[in-house]
PDB file of C-alpha atoms in Angstrom:
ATOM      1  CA  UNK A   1     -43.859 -54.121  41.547  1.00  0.00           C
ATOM      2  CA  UNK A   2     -45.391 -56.065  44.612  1.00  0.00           C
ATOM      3  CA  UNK A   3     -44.600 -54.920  47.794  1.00  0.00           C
ATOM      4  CA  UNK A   4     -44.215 -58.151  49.474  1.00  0.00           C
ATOM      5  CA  UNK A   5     -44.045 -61.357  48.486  1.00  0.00           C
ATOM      6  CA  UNK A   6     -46.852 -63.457  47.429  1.00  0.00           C
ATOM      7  CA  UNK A   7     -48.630 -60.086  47.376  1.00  0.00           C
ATOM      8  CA  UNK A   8     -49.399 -60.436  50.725  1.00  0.00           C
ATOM      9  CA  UNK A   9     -50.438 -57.586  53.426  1.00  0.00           C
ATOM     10  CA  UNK A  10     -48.489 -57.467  56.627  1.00  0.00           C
ATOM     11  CA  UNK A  11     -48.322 -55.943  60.153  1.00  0.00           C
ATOM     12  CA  UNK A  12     -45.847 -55.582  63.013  1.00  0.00           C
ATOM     13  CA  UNK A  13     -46.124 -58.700  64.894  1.00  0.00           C
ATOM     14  CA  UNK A  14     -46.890 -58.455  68.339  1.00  0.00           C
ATOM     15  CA  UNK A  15     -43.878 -59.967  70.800  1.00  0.00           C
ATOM     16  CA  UNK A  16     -43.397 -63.296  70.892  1.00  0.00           C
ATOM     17  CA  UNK A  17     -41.424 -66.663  70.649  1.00  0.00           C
ATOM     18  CA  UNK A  18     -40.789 -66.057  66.924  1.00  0.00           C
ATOM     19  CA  UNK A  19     -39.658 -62.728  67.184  1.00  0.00           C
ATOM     20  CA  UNK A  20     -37.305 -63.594  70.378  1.00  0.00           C
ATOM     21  CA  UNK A  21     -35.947 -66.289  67.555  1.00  0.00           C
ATOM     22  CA  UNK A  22     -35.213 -64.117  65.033  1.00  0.00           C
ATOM     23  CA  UNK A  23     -33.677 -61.376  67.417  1.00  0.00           C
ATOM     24  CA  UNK A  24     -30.778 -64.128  68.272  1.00  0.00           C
ATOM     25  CA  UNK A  25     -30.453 -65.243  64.526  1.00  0.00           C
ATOM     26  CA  UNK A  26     -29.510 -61.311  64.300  1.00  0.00           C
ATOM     27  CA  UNK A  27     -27.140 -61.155  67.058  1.00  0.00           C
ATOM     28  CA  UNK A  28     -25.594 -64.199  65.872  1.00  0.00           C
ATOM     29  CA  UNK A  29     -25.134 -62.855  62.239  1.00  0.00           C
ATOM     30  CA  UNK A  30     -23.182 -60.094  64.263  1.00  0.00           C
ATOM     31  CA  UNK A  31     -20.531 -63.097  65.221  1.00  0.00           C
ATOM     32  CA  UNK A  32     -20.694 -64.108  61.358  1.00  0.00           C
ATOM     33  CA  UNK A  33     -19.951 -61.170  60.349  1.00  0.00           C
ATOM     34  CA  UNK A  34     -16.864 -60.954  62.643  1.00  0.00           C
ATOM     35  CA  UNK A  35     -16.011 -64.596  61.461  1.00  0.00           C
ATOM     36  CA  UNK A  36     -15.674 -63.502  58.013  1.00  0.00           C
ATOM     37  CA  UNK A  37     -13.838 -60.151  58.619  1.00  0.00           C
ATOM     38  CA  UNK A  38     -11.128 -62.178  60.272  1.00  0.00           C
ATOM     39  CA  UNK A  39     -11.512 -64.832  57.080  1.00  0.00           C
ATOM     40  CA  UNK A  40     -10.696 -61.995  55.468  1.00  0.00           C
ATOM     41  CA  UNK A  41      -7.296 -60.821  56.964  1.00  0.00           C
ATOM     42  CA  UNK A  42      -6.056 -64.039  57.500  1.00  0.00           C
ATOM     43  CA  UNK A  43      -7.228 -67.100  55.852  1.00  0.00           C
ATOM     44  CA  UNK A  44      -4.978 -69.182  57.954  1.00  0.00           C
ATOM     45  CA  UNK A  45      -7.537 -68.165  61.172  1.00  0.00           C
ATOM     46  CA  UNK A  46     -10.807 -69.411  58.854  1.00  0.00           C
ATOM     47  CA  UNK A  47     -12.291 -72.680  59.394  1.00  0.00           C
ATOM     48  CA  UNK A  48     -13.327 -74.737  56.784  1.00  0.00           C
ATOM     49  CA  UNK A  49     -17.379 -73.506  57.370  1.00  0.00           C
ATOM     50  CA  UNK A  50     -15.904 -69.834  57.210  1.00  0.00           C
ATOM     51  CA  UNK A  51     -13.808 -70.147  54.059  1.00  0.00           C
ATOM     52  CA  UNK A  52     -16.434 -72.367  52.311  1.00  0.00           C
ATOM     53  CA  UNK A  53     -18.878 -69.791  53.553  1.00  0.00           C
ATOM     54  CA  UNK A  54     -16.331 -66.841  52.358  1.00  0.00           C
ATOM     55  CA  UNK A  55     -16.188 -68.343  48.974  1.00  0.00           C
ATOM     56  CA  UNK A  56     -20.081 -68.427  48.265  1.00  0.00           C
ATOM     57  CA  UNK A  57     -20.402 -64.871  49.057  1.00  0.00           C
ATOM     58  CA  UNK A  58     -16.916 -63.935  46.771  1.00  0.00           C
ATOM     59  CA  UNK A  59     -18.946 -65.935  44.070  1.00  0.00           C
ATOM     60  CA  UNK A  60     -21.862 -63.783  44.326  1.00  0.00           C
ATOM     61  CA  UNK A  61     -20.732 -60.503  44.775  1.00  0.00           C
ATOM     62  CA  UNK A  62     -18.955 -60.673  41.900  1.00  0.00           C
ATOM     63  CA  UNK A  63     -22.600 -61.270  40.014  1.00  0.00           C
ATOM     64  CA  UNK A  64     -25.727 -59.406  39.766  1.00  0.00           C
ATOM     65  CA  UNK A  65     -29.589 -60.102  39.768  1.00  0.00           C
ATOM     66  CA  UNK A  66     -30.627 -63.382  38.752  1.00  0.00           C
ATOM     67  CA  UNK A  67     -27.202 -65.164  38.552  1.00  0.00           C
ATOM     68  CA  UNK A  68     -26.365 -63.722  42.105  1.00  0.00           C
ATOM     69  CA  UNK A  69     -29.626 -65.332  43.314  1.00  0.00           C
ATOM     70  CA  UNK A  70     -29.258 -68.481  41.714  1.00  0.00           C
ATOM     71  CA  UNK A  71     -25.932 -69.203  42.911  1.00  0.00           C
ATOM     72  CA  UNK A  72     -26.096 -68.593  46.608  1.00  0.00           C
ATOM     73  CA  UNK A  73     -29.510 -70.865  46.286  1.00  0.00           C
ATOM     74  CA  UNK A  74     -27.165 -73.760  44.596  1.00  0.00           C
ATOM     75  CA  UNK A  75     -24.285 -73.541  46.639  1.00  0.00           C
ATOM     76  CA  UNK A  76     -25.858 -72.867  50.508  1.00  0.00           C
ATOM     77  CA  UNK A  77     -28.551 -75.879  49.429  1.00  0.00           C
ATOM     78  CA  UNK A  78     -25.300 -78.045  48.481  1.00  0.00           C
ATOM     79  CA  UNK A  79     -23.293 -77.424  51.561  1.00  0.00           C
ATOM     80  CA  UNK A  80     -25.846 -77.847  54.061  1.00  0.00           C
ATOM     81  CA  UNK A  81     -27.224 -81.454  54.249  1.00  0.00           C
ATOM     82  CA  UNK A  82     -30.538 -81.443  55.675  1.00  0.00           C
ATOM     83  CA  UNK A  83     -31.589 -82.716  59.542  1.00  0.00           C
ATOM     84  CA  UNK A  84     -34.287 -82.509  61.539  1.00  0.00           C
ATOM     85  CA  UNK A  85     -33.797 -80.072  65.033  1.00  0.00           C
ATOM     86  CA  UNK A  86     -34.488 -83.064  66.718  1.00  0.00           C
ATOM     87  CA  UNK A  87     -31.653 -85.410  65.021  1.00  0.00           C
ATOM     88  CA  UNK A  88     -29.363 -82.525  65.788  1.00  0.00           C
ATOM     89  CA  UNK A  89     -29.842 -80.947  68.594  1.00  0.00           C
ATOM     90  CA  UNK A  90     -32.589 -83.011  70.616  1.00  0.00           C
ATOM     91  CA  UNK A  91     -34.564 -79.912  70.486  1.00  0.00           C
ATOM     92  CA  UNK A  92     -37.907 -79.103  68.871  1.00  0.00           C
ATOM     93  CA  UNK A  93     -36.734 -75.991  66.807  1.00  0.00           C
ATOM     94  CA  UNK A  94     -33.502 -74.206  66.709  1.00  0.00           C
ATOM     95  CA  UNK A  95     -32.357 -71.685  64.224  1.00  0.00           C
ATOM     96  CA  UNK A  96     -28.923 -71.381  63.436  1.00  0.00           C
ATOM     97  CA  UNK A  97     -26.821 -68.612  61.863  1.00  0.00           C
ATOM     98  CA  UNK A  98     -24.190 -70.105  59.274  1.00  0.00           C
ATOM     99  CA  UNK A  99     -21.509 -69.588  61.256  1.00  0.00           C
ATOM    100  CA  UNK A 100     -21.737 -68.339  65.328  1.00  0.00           C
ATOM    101  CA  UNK A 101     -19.103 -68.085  68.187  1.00  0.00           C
ATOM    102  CA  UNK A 102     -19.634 -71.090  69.921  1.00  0.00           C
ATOM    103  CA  UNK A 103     -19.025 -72.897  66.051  1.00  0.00           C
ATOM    104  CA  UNK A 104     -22.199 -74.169  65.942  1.00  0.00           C
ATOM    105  CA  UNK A 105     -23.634 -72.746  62.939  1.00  0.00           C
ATOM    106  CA  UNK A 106     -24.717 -74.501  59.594  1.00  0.00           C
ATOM    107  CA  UNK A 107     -21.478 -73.999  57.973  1.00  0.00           C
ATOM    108  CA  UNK A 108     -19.606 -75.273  61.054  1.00  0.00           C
ATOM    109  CA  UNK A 109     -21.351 -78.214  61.529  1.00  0.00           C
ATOM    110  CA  UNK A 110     -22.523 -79.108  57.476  1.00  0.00           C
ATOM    111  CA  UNK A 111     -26.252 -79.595  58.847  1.00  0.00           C
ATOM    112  CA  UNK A 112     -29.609 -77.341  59.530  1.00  0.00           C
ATOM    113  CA  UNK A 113     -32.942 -77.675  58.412  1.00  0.00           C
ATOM    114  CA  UNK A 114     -35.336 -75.594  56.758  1.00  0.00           C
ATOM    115  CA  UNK A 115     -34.950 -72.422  58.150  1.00  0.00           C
ATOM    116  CA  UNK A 116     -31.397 -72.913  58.387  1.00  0.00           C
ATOM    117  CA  UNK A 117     -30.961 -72.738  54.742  1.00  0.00           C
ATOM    118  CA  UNK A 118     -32.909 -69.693  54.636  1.00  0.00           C
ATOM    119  CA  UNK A 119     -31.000 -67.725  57.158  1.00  0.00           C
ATOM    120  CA  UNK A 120     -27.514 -68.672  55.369  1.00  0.00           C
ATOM    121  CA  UNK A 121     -28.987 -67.501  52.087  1.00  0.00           C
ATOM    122  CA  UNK A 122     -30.082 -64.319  53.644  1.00  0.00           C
ATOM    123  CA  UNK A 123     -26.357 -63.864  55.357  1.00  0.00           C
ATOM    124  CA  UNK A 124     -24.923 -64.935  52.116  1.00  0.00           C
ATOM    125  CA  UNK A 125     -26.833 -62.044  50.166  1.00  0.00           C
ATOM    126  CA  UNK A 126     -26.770 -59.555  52.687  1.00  0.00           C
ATOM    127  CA  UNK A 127     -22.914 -59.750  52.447  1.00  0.00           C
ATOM    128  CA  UNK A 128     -23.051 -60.195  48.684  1.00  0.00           C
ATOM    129  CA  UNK A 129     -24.093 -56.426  48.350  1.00  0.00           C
ATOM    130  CA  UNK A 130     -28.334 -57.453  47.891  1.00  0.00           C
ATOM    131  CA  UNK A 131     -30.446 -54.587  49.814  1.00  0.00           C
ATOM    132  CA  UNK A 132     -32.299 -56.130  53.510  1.00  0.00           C
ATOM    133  CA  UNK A 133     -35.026 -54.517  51.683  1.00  0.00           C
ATOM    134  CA  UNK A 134     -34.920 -56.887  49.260  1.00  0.00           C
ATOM    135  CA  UNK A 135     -35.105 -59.779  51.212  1.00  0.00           C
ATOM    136  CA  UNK A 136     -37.781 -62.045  53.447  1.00  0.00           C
ATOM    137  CA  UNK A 137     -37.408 -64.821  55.180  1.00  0.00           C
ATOM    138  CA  UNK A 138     -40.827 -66.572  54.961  1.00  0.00           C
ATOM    139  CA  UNK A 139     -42.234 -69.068  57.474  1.00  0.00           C
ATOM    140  CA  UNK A 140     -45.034 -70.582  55.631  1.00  0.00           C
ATOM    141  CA  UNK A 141     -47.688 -73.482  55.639  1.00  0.00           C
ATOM    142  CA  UNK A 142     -46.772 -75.577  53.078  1.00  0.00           C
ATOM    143  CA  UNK A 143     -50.349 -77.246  51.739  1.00  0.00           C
ATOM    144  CA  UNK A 144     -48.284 -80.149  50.070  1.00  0.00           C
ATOM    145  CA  UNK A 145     -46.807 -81.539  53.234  1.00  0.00           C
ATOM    146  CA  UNK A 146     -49.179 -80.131  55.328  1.00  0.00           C
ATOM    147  CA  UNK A 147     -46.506 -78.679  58.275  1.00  0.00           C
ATOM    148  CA  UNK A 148     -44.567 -75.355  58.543  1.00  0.00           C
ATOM    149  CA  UNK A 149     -41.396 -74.481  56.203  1.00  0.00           C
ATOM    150  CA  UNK A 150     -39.017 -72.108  55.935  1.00  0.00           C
ATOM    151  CA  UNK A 151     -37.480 -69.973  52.879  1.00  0.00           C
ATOM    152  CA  UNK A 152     -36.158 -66.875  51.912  1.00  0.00           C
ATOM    153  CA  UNK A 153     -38.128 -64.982  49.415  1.00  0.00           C
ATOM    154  CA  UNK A 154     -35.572 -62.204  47.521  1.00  0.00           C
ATOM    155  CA  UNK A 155     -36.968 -59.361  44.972  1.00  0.00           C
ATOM    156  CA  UNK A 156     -35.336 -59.492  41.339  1.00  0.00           C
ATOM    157  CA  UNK A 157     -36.511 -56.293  39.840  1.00  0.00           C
ATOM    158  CA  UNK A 158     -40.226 -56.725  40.081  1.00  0.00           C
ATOM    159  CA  UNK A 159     -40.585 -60.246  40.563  1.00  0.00           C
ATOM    160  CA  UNK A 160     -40.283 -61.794  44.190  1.00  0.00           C
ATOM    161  CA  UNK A 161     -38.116 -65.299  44.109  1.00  0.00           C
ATOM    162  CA  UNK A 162     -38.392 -68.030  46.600  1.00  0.00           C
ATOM    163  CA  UNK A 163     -34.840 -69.776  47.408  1.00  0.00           C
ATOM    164  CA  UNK A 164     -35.950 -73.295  48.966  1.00  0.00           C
ATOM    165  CA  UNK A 165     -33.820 -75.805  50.033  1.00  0.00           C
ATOM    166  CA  UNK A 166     -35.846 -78.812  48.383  1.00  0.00           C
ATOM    167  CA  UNK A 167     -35.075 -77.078  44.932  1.00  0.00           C
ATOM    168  CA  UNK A 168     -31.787 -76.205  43.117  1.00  0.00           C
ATOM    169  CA  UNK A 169     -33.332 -73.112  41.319  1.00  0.00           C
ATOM    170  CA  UNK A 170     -35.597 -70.091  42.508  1.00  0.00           C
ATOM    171  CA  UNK A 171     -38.539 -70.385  41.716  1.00  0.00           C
ATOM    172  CA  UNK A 172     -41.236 -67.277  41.254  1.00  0.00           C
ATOM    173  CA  UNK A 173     -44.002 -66.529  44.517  1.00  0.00           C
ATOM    174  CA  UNK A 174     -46.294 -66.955  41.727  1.00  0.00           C
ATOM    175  CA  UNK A 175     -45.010 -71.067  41.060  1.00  0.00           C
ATOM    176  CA  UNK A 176     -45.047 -71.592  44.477  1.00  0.00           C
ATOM    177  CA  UNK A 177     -48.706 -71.648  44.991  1.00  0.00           C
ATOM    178  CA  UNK A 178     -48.107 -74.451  47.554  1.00  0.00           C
ATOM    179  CA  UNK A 179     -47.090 -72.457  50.364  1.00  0.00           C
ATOM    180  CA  UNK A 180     -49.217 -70.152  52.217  1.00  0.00           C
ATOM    181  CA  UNK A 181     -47.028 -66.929  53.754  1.00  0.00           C
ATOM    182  CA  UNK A 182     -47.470 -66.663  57.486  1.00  0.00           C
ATOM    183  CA  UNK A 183     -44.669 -64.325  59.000  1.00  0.00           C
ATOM    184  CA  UNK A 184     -42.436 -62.222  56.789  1.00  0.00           C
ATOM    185  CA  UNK A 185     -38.778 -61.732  59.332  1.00  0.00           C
ATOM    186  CA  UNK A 186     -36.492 -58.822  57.789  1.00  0.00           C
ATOM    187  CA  UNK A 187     -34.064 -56.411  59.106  1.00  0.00           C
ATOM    188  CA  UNK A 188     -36.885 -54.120  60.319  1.00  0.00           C
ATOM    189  CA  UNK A 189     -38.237 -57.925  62.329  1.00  0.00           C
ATOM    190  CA  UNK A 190     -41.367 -59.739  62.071  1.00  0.00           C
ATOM    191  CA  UNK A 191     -44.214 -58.755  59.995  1.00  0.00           C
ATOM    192  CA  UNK A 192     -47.680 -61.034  60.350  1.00  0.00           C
ATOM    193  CA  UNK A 193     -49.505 -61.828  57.149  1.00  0.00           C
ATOM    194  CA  UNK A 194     -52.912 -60.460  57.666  1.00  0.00           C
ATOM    195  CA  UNK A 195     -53.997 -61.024  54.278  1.00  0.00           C
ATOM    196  CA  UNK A 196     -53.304 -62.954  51.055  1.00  0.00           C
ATOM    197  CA  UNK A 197     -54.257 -62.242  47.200  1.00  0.00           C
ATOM    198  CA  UNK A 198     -56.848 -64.790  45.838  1.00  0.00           C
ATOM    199  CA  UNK A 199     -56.019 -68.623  44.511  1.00  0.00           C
ATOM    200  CA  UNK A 200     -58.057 -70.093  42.519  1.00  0.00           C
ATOM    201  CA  UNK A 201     -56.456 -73.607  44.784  1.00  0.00           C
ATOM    202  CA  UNK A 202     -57.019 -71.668  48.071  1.00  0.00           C
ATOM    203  CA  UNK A 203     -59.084 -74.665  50.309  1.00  0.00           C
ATOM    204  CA  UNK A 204     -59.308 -75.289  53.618  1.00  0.00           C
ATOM    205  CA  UNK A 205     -55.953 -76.373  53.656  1.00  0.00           C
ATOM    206  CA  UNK A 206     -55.103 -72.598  53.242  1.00  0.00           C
ATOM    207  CA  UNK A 207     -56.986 -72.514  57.109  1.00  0.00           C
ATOM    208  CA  UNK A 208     -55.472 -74.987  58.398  1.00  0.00           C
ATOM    209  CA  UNK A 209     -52.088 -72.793  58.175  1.00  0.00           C
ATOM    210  CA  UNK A 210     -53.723 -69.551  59.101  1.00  0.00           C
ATOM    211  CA  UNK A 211     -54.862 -71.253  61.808  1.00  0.00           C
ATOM    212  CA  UNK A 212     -51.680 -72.923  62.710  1.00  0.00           C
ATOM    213  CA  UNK A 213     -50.066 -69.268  62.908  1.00  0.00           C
ATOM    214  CA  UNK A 214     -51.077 -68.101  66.484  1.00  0.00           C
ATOM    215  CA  UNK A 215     -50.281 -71.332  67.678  1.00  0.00           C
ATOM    216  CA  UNK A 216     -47.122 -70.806  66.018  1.00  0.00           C
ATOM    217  CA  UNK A 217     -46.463 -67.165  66.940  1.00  0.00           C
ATOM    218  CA  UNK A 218     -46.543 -68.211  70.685  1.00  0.00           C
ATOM    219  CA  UNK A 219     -44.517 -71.189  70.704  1.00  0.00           C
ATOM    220  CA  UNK A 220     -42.156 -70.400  68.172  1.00  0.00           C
ATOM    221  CA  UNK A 221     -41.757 -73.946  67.404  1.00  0.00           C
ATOM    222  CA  UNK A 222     -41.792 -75.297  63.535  1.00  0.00           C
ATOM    223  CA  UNK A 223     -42.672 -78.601  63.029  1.00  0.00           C
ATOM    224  CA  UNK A 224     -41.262 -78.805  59.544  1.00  0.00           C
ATOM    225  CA  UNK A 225     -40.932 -82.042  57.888  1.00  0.00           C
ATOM    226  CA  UNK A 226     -38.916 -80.504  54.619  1.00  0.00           C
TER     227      UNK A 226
END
């Protein structure tokens, strides 16, 4: 069984904008998780993000494995339509819970980006009944595209699947051989890659995102195109 995704090695990260991100994606999975409890007792006092949100997570819990996967990747990529940070917020890279108190979240709004996907699977999941230890988001260099992406890697059995929001099934770390793992955020916060297992494809395009990471670790800023 691999420890980590894409059979990477990892460390604590050492503070910085990324981590300061995913600390408020936390807090504001707190307010989700308030949103649905109230969904719950009252579906009168549910907007139409929290029930449609409430209904995905129904839909999985009552599956297991694969099928649990598979459907929270389907639905969360179909009710989120995809825009850049800069289309919606005038901002350079804002993550967003799938639903948060000020309404603002993916859900609320029907739009997010990359990493927005990613953190609505992982709320979707969590909530579902799948273990946090069973569960990455991944920022990554993605070699195709050449810029940063988001997605949330999740461990069926022992084989680690990637949920991405260009693709309507999961697809194995092993088929991804595209993206190149940078930071690995979980419950326990951000991990750095410090090292990779061998590709026969790895190029210099494989530096070019390693060397994109510290860059990225300070500013905290994505520049995904995906």
């Amino acid at each position: 069984m691999q420890d980590e995704p894409f059979g990477v090695l990892t460390v604590q990260a050492p503070q910085g904008a990324l981590g300061t991100k995913w600390r408020k994606v936390q807090a504001d999975l707190g307010s989700t998780a308030l949103a649905l409890a109230r969904c719950r007792a009252n579906i009168r006092r549910c907007s139409s993000g929290a029930r449609e949100f409430t209904t995905i997570i129904k839909r999985a819990a009552a599956l297991e494995g694969h099928d649990r996967i598979a459907v929270v990747n389907r639905r969360v990529n179909a009710a989120i339509r995809y825009v850049t940070d800069q289309e919606q917020w005038h901002a350079g890279d804002v993550w967003s819970a799938p639903l948060d108190a000020d309404r603002k979240g993916s859900f609320e709004t029907g739009l997010g980006d990359c990493e927005d996907y990613a953190i609505a699977k992982y709320a979707a999941l969590r909530a579902a009944g799948t273990s946090a230890d069973d569960l990455r988001l991944l920022v990554a260099w993605d070699k195709d595209v050449r810029s940063h992406h988001a997605v949330l890697a999740v461990r069926d059995g022992g084989t680690w699947l990637v949920l991405d929001n260009r693709w309507s099934r999961p697809i194995a770390d092993g088929e991804a051989s595209f993206l190149t793992p940078l930071f690995a955020l979980n419950a326990g916060g951000v991990q750095q890659v410090t090292a990779t297992r061998p590709r026969p494809a790895d190029t210099g395009q494989d530096r070019a995102g390693l060397q994109s990471m510290l860059i990225l670790h300070r500013s905290g800023v994505m520049q995904d195109r995906a």
